[in-house]
PDB file of C-alpha atoms in Angstrom:
ATOM      1  CA  ASP A  54       0.000   0.000   0.000  1.00 57.00           C
ATOM      2  CA  ALA A  55       1.131   3.516  -0.747  1.00 69.00           C
ATOM      3  CA  ASP A  56       2.523   5.554   2.145  1.00 91.00           C
ATOM      4  CA  VAL A  57       0.701   8.686   0.954  1.00 95.00           C
ATOM      5  CA  THR A  58      -2.772   8.039  -0.435  1.00 95.00           C
ATOM      6  CA  GLN A  59      -4.897  10.573  -2.244  1.00 96.00           C
ATOM      7  CA  THR A  60      -8.565  10.165  -2.994  1.00 96.00           C
ATOM      8  CA  PRO A  61     -10.124  10.448  -5.449  1.00 96.00           C
ATOM      9  CA  ARG A  62      -7.546   9.952  -8.205  1.00 94.00           C
ATOM     10  CA  ASN A  63      -9.729  11.702 -10.736  1.00 95.00           C
ATOM     11  CA  ARG A  64     -12.665  14.036 -10.355  1.00 97.00           C
ATOM     12  CA  ILE A  65     -14.827  16.019 -12.704  1.00 97.00           C
ATOM     13  CA  THR A  66     -17.052  18.675 -11.209  1.00 96.00           C
ATOM     14  CA  LYS A  67     -19.021  21.734 -12.250  1.00 96.00           C
ATOM     15  CA  THR A  68     -18.393  25.387 -11.608  1.00 97.00           C
ATOM     16  CA  GLY A  69     -19.732  26.448  -8.233  1.00 97.00           C
ATOM     17  CA  LYS A  70     -19.695  23.028  -6.645  1.00 97.00           C
ATOM     18  CA  ARG A  71     -17.938  22.294  -3.382  1.00 96.00           C
ATOM     19  CA  ILE A  72     -15.354  19.573  -3.581  1.00 97.00           C
ATOM     20  CA  MET A  73     -12.984  17.936  -1.136  1.00 98.00           C
ATOM     21  CA  LEU A  74      -9.758  16.138  -1.907  1.00 98.00           C
ATOM     22  CA  GLU A  75      -8.412  13.848   0.742  1.00 98.00           C
ATOM     23  CA  CYS A  76      -4.956  12.747   1.737  1.00 98.00           C
ATOM     24  CA  SER A  77      -3.913  10.161   4.272  1.00 97.00           C
ATOM     25  CA  GLN A  78      -0.469   8.908   5.192  1.00 97.00           C
ATOM     26  CA  THR A  79       1.036   5.977   7.035  1.00 96.00           C
ATOM     27  CA  LYS A  80       4.558   7.379   7.243  1.00 93.00           C
ATOM     28  CA  GLY A  81       4.034   8.829  10.714  1.00 93.00           C
ATOM     29  CA  HIS A  82       5.120  12.265   9.518  1.00 93.00           C
ATOM     30  CA  ASP A  83       3.916  15.376  11.291  1.00 92.00           C
ATOM     31  CA  ARG A  84       4.006  17.709   8.311  1.00 93.00           C
ATOM     32  CA  MET A  85       1.670  17.656   5.343  1.00 95.00           C
ATOM     33  CA  TYR A  86       1.372  19.795   2.249  1.00 96.00           C
ATOM     34  CA  TRP A  87      -0.954  20.455  -0.682  1.00 97.00           C
ATOM     35  CA  TYR A  88       0.416  21.491  -4.063  1.00 97.00           C
ATOM     36  CA  ARG A  89      -1.114  22.048  -7.448  1.00 97.00           C
ATOM     37  CA  GLN A  90       0.645  21.312 -10.710  1.00 94.00           C
ATOM     38  CA  ASP A  91      -0.117  23.180 -13.894  1.00 93.00           C
ATOM     39  CA  PRO A  92       1.641  22.578 -17.225  1.00 86.00           C
ATOM     40  CA  GLY A  93       4.708  24.785 -17.520  1.00 85.00           C
ATOM     41  CA  LEU A  94       4.443  26.023 -13.942  1.00 88.00           C
ATOM     42  CA  GLY A  95       5.757  23.140 -11.915  1.00 89.00           C
ATOM     43  CA  LEU A  96       4.314  22.595  -8.454  1.00 93.00           C
ATOM     44  CA  ARG A  97       3.045  25.463  -6.353  1.00 94.00           C
ATOM     45  CA  LEU A  98       2.280  25.265  -2.646  1.00 94.00           C
ATOM     46  CA  ILE A  99      -1.339  25.837  -1.615  1.00 96.00           C
ATOM     47  CA  TYR A 100      -1.336  25.089   2.125  1.00 95.00           C
ATOM     48  CA  TYR A 101       0.864  23.298   4.592  1.00 94.00           C
ATOM     49  CA  SER A 102       0.434  21.985   8.093  1.00 94.00           C
ATOM     50  CA  PHE A 103       3.220  21.378  10.591  1.00 91.00           C
ATOM     51  CA  ASP A 104       0.935  19.593  13.018  1.00 90.00           C
ATOM     52  CA  VAL A 105      -2.765  19.230  13.701  1.00 91.00           C
ATOM     53  CA  LYS A 106      -3.057  22.733  15.164  1.00 91.00           C
ATOM     54  CA  ASP A 107      -0.666  24.509  12.831  1.00 92.00           C
ATOM     55  CA  ILE A 108      -1.935  25.342   9.359  1.00 94.00           C
ATOM     56  CA  ASN A 109      -0.347  27.864   7.050  1.00 92.00           C
ATOM     57  CA  LYS A 110      -1.115  29.442   3.719  1.00 93.00           C
ATOM     58  CA  GLY A 111       1.195  28.783   0.844  1.00 92.00           C
ATOM     59  CA  GLU A 112       1.880  30.660  -2.344  1.00 89.00           C
ATOM     60  CA  ILE A 113      -1.588  30.246  -3.891  1.00 94.00           C
ATOM     61  CA  SER A 114      -4.163  29.692  -1.118  1.00 95.00           C
ATOM     62  CA  ASP A 115      -6.973  31.879  -2.480  1.00 95.00           C
ATOM     63  CA  GLY A 116     -10.067  29.839  -3.264  1.00 95.00           C
ATOM     64  CA  TYR A 117      -8.927  26.886  -1.146  1.00 97.00           C
ATOM     65  CA  SER A 118      -9.284  25.780   2.441  1.00 97.00           C
ATOM     66  CA  VAL A 119      -7.834  22.851   4.352  1.00 97.00           C
ATOM     67  CA  SER A 120      -8.547  20.731   7.378  1.00 97.00           C
ATOM     68  CA  ARG A 121      -6.080  18.621   9.344  1.00 96.00           C
ATOM     69  CA  GLN A 122      -8.407  16.081  10.950  1.00 92.00           C
ATOM     70  CA  ALA A 123      -5.629  14.018  12.473  1.00 94.00           C
ATOM     71  CA  GLN A 124      -1.895  13.718  12.120  1.00 95.00           C
ATOM     72  CA  ALA A 125      -2.412  11.273   9.284  1.00 96.00           C
ATOM     73  CA  LYS A 126      -5.157  13.130   7.399  1.00 97.00           C
ATOM     74  CA  PHE A 127      -5.130  16.410   5.551  1.00 98.00           C
ATOM     75  CA  SER A 128      -7.953  17.449   3.242  1.00 98.00           C
ATOM     76  CA  LEU A 129      -8.181  20.220   0.689  1.00 98.00           C
ATOM     77  CA  SER A 130     -11.500  21.897  -0.112  1.00 98.00           C
ATOM     78  CA  LEU A 131     -12.631  24.052  -2.960  1.00 96.00           C
ATOM     79  CA  GLU A 132     -15.671  25.864  -1.580  1.00 92.00           C
ATOM     80  CA  SER A 133     -16.918  26.994  -4.975  1.00 96.00           C
ATOM     81  CA  ALA A 134     -14.918  25.441  -7.772  1.00 96.00           C
ATOM     82  CA  ILE A 135     -13.991  27.480 -10.827  1.00 96.00           C
ATOM     83  CA  PRO A 136     -12.502  26.325 -14.148  1.00 96.00           C
ATOM     84  CA  ASN A 137      -9.034  27.761 -13.474  1.00 96.00           C
ATOM     85  CA  GLN A 138      -8.757  25.370 -10.555  1.00 97.00           C
ATOM     86  CA  THR A 139      -8.524  22.554 -13.067  1.00 97.00           C
ATOM     87  CA  ALA A 140      -5.151  21.014 -12.275  1.00 96.00           C
ATOM     88  CA  LEU A 141      -3.280  18.053 -10.849  1.00 95.00           C
ATOM     89  CA  TYR A 142      -3.190  18.219  -7.059  1.00 97.00           C
ATOM     90  CA  PHE A 143      -0.513  16.583  -4.934  1.00 96.00           C
ATOM     91  CA  CYS A 144      -0.326  15.879  -1.254  1.00 97.00           C
ATOM     92  CA  ALA A 145       3.077  15.494   0.391  1.00 96.00           C
ATOM     93  CA  THR A 146       4.449  14.701   3.828  1.00 95.00           C
ATOM     94  CA  SER A 147       7.693  15.283   5.676  1.00 92.00           C
ATOM     95  CA  ASP A 148       9.166  14.670   9.091  1.00 89.00           C
ATOM     96  CA  SER A 149      10.127  17.633  11.269  1.00 84.00           C
ATOM     97  CA  SER A 150      13.026  15.669  12.718  1.00 80.00           C
ATOM     98  CA  GLY A 151      14.838  16.665   9.546  1.00 74.00           C
ATOM     99  CA  ASP A 152      14.897  20.256  10.766  1.00 70.00           C
ATOM    100  CA  ARG A 153      17.848  19.560  13.033  1.00 67.00           C
ATOM    101  CA  THR A 154      19.990  18.705  10.051  1.00 69.00           C
ATOM    102  CA  GLY A 155      18.029  20.613   7.436  1.00 64.00           C
ATOM    103  CA  LYS A 156      17.591  17.339   5.624  1.00 71.00           C
ATOM    104  CA  ASN A 157      13.862  17.445   5.105  1.00 78.00           C
ATOM    105  CA  ILE A 158      12.558  15.228   2.356  1.00 88.00           C
ATOM    106  CA  GLN A 159       9.015  15.465   1.097  1.00 92.00           C
ATOM    107  CA  TYR A 160       7.190  12.352  -0.033  1.00 93.00           C
ATOM    108  CA  PHE A 161       4.358  12.663  -2.501  1.00 94.00           C
ATOM    109  CA  GLY A 162       1.108  10.918  -3.225  1.00 94.00           C
ATOM    110  CA  ALA A 163       0.031   9.845  -6.694  1.00 92.00           C
ATOM    111  CA  GLY A 164      -2.028  12.977  -7.288  1.00 94.00           C
ATOM    112  CA  THR A 165      -5.656  13.869  -7.917  1.00 96.00           C
ATOM    113  CA  ARG A 166      -6.569  15.116 -11.353  1.00 95.00           C
ATOM    114  CA  LEU A 167      -9.401  17.632 -11.017  1.00 97.00           C
ATOM    115  CA  SER A 168     -11.407  19.059 -13.886  1.00 97.00           C
ATOM    116  CA  VAL A 169     -13.836  21.912 -13.276  1.00 97.00           C
ATOM    117  CA  LEU A 170     -16.296  22.398 -16.125  1.00 96.00           C
TER     118      LEU A 170
ATOM    119  CA  ALA B 560      13.407  35.004  -3.041  1.00 78.00           C
ATOM    120  CA  GLN B 561      14.403  31.566  -4.185  1.00 83.00           C
ATOM    121  CA  SER B 562      13.712  30.252  -7.667  1.00 90.00           C
ATOM    122  CA  VAL B 563      14.490  27.289  -9.883  1.00 94.00           C
ATOM    123  CA  THR B 564      14.872  27.374 -13.653  1.00 96.00           C
ATOM    124  CA  GLN B 565      14.699  24.367 -15.906  1.00 96.00           C
ATOM    125  CA  PRO B 566      15.465  25.808 -19.329  1.00 96.00           C
ATOM    126  CA  ASP B 567      14.444  22.754 -21.344  1.00 95.00           C
ATOM    127  CA  ILE B 568      10.692  22.275 -21.457  1.00 94.00           C
ATOM    128  CA  HIS B 569      10.781  19.178 -23.633  1.00 96.00           C
ATOM    129  CA  ILE B 570      13.645  16.910 -24.686  1.00 97.00           C
ATOM    130  CA  THR B 571      13.486  14.005 -27.125  1.00 97.00           C
ATOM    131  CA  VAL B 572      16.286  11.440 -27.264  1.00 97.00           C
ATOM    132  CA  SER B 573      16.845   7.983 -28.642  1.00 96.00           C
ATOM    133  CA  GLU B 574      17.069   5.024 -26.352  1.00 96.00           C
ATOM    134  CA  GLY B 575      20.662   4.399 -25.290  1.00 95.00           C
ATOM    135  CA  ALA B 576      21.721   8.015 -25.607  1.00 96.00           C
ATOM    136  CA  SER B 577      23.185   9.934 -22.714  1.00 95.00           C
ATOM    137  CA  LEU B 578      21.415  13.008 -21.482  1.00 95.00           C
ATOM    138  CA  GLU B 579      21.820  15.971 -19.167  1.00 97.00           C
ATOM    139  CA  LEU B 580      18.810  17.824 -17.791  1.00 97.00           C
ATOM    140  CA  ARG B 581      19.636  21.343 -16.715  1.00 98.00           C
ATOM    141  CA  CYS B 582      18.655  22.993 -13.466  1.00 97.00           C
ATOM    142  CA  ASN B 583      19.705  26.409 -12.225  1.00 96.00           C
ATOM    143  CA  TYR B 584      18.685  27.822  -8.894  1.00 94.00           C
ATOM    144  CA  SER B 585      18.709  31.151  -7.138  1.00 91.00           C
ATOM    145  CA  TYR B 586      18.985  31.119  -3.360  1.00 87.00           C
ATOM    146  CA  GLY B 587      20.981  33.304  -1.014  1.00 80.00           C
ATOM    147  CA  ALA B 588      22.073  30.592   1.377  1.00 80.00           C
ATOM    148  CA  THR B 589      23.368  27.045   1.141  1.00 79.00           C
ATOM    149  CA  PRO B 590      20.902  25.199  -1.049  1.00 84.00           C
ATOM    150  CA  TYR B 591      19.461  21.788  -0.519  1.00 90.00           C
ATOM    151  CA  LEU B 592      18.661  20.413  -3.952  1.00 93.00           C
ATOM    152  CA  PHE B 593      16.438  17.659  -5.230  1.00 94.00           C
ATOM    153  CA  TRP B 594      15.441  15.915  -8.412  1.00 96.00           C
ATOM    154  CA  TYR B 595      12.011  14.294  -8.595  1.00 95.00           C
ATOM    155  CA  VAL B 596      10.524  12.275 -11.435  1.00 95.00           C
ATOM    156  CA  GLN B 597       6.867  12.006 -12.361  1.00 93.00           C
ATOM    157  CA  SER B 598       6.036   9.040 -14.553  1.00 89.00           C
ATOM    158  CA  PRO B 599       2.703   8.984 -16.383  1.00 82.00           C
ATOM    159  CA  GLY B 600      -0.110   8.476 -13.900  1.00 78.00           C
ATOM    160  CA  GLN B 601       2.304   8.398 -10.992  1.00 82.00           C
ATOM    161  CA  GLY B 602       3.147  10.723  -8.169  1.00 85.00           C
ATOM    162  CA  LEU B 603       6.511  12.353  -7.693  1.00 90.00           C
ATOM    163  CA  GLN B 604       9.326  10.039  -6.812  1.00 91.00           C
ATOM    164  CA  LEU B 605      12.553  11.324  -5.326  1.00 92.00           C
ATOM    165  CA  LEU B 606      15.492  10.527  -7.596  1.00 93.00           C
ATOM    166  CA  LEU B 607      18.322  12.073  -5.652  1.00 91.00           C
ATOM    167  CA  LYS B 608      19.202  14.866  -3.272  1.00 91.00           C
ATOM    168  CA  TYR B 609      22.101  17.073  -2.321  1.00 91.00           C
ATOM    169  CA  PHE B 610      22.503  18.348   1.221  1.00 88.00           C
ATOM    170  CA  SER B 611      26.253  18.715   1.652  1.00 82.00           C
ATOM    171  CA  GLY B 612      29.555  16.971   1.053  1.00 84.00           C
ATOM    172  CA  ASP B 613      30.399  15.310  -2.229  1.00 86.00           C
ATOM    173  CA  THR B 614      29.051  17.461  -5.015  1.00 90.00           C
ATOM    174  CA  LEU B 615      28.406  14.455  -7.261  1.00 94.00           C
ATOM    175  CA  VAL B 616      25.426  12.540  -5.966  1.00 93.00           C
ATOM    176  CA  GLN B 617      24.157   9.187  -7.109  1.00 92.00           C
ATOM    177  CA  GLY B 618      20.528   8.280  -7.260  1.00 87.00           C
ATOM    178  CA  ILE B 619      18.338   5.396  -8.250  1.00 80.00           C
ATOM    179  CA  LYS B 620      18.500   3.827 -11.698  1.00 80.00           C
ATOM    180  CA  GLY B 621      22.081   5.000 -12.273  1.00 87.00           C
ATOM    181  CA  PHE B 622      21.113   8.641 -12.388  1.00 93.00           C
ATOM    182  CA  GLU B 623      23.544  11.191 -11.026  1.00 96.00           C
ATOM    183  CA  ALA B 624      23.623  14.930 -10.491  1.00 97.00           C
ATOM    184  CA  GLU B 625      26.404  17.376  -9.843  1.00 95.00           C
ATOM    185  CA  PHE B 626      26.134  20.463  -7.675  1.00 94.00           C
ATOM    186  CA  LYS B 627      28.191  23.349  -9.018  1.00 94.00           C
ATOM    187  CA  ARG B 628      28.043  26.298  -6.664  1.00 92.00           C
ATOM    188  CA  SER B 629      29.903  28.609  -9.034  1.00 92.00           C
ATOM    189  CA  GLN B 630      27.265  28.023 -11.698  1.00 93.00           C
ATOM    190  CA  SER B 631      24.283  27.732  -9.332  1.00 93.00           C
ATOM    191  CA  SER B 632      23.438  24.496 -11.072  1.00 95.00           C
ATOM    192  CA  PHE B 633      22.378  20.972 -10.215  1.00 96.00           C
ATOM    193  CA  ASN B 634      22.172  19.159 -13.531  1.00 97.00           C
ATOM    194  CA  LEU B 635      20.884  15.609 -13.794  1.00 97.00           C
ATOM    195  CA  ARG B 636      22.736  13.115 -15.954  1.00 97.00           C
ATOM    196  CA  ILE B 637      21.292   9.910 -17.358  1.00 96.00           C
ATOM    197  CA  PRO B 638      24.159   7.774 -18.724  1.00 93.00           C
ATOM    198  CA  SER B 639      22.034   5.616 -21.024  1.00 94.00           C
ATOM    199  CA  VAL B 640      18.388   6.469 -21.488  1.00 95.00           C
ATOM    200  CA  HIS B 641      15.868   3.650 -21.330  1.00 95.00           C
ATOM    201  CA  TRP B 642      12.329   3.793 -22.685  1.00 94.00           C
ATOM    202  CA  SER B 643      11.054   3.598 -19.106  1.00 93.00           C
ATOM    203  CA  ASP B 644      12.816   6.887 -18.333  1.00 95.00           C
ATOM    204  CA  ALA B 645      10.193   8.797 -20.309  1.00 95.00           C
ATOM    205  CA  ALA B 646       8.656  11.054 -17.702  1.00 95.00           C
ATOM    206  CA  GLU B 647       8.636  14.594 -16.421  1.00 95.00           C
ATOM    207  CA  TYR B 648      11.576  15.623 -14.292  1.00 97.00           C
ATOM    208  CA  PHE B 649      11.430  18.339 -11.648  1.00 96.00           C
ATOM    209  CA  CYS B 650      14.287  20.072  -9.927  1.00 97.00           C
ATOM    210  CA  ALA B 651      13.598  21.665  -6.535  1.00 95.00           C
ATOM    211  CA  VAL B 652      15.466  23.784  -4.020  1.00 92.00           C
ATOM    212  CA  GLY B 653      14.855  23.539  -0.285  1.00 88.00           C
ATOM    213  CA  PHE B 654      14.829  26.891   1.460  1.00 81.00           C
ATOM    214  CA  LEU B 655      14.361  28.014   5.030  1.00 76.00           C
ATOM    215  CA  SER B 656      10.939  29.348   5.969  1.00 73.00           C
ATOM    216  CA  GLY B 657      11.085  30.090   9.660  1.00 71.00           C
ATOM    217  CA  SER B 658      12.652  27.016  11.177  1.00 65.00           C
ATOM    218  CA  ALA B 659      11.497  24.635   8.495  1.00 70.00           C
ATOM    219  CA  ARG B 660      12.562  23.777   4.987  1.00 73.00           C
ATOM    220  CA  GLN B 661      10.110  24.318   2.143  1.00 83.00           C
ATOM    221  CA  LEU B 662      10.480  23.444  -1.503  1.00 90.00           C
ATOM    222  CA  THR B 663      10.379  25.577  -4.608  1.00 92.00           C
ATOM    223  CA  PHE B 664      10.064  23.619  -7.837  1.00 94.00           C
ATOM    224  CA  GLY B 665      11.158  24.300 -11.365  1.00 95.00           C
ATOM    225  CA  SER B 666       8.635  24.095 -14.179  1.00 95.00           C
ATOM    226  CA  GLY B 667       9.776  20.637 -15.214  1.00 95.00           C
ATOM    227  CA  THR B 668      11.380  18.974 -18.235  1.00 97.00           C
ATOM    228  CA  GLN B 669       9.359  16.465 -20.202  1.00 96.00           C
ATOM    229  CA  LEU B 670      11.507  13.632 -21.560  1.00 97.00           C
ATOM    230  CA  THR B 671      10.411  11.628 -24.594  1.00 96.00           C
ATOM    231  CA  VAL B 672      12.386   8.520 -25.547  1.00 96.00           C
ATOM    232  CA  LEU B 673      12.448   7.231 -29.106  1.00 95.00           C
ATOM    233  CA  PRO B 674      12.994   3.512 -29.778  1.00 90.00           C
TER     234      PRO B 674
END
């Protein structure tokens, strides 16, 4: 089984709908991240969470919200989806113990491909 | 602010050829550098990383990358390309945000392999 699991893998929705993307991990990491990938733009950080009570906005948080339900679960919501939120979304995790050495490594899920019509 | 540039958007090579994917970064402190690969339908898999020490790092599948501080580069070399290497490759730099490291990614290089 994958260490970082994203559900669903694919989703098609309509403009204005609320949608939630879910991420769960079995790596025991305390940090979790949400990125979106657009062609030619690489990955951009939406939100990140250093623990259950610590949630931070990333580079492109407008139009998104998140919830860290438990250490192992981090969900991303689009309250009212719009077509320019069509993208590939990735969840990632890392372990804060890497801070002491600076050797943080992020591990990624397989992605959720979202289309907003 | 930190940034990563991957100048080659798309590269096409024949199987068996050698290849270098370019990555240049901008960061005011000591960089931590990464190469990730995204195969079709897959997530991002870490290929190799540079934190310190030997500037030539080895990764999985025989890939290697060399950190050159003077050129602000971390280019990935594939000695002999295999059809299964067709994928998108992302370079990333780890930077300090508060007490934690975050990642900034390049825009990626799409690799196509011809038989």
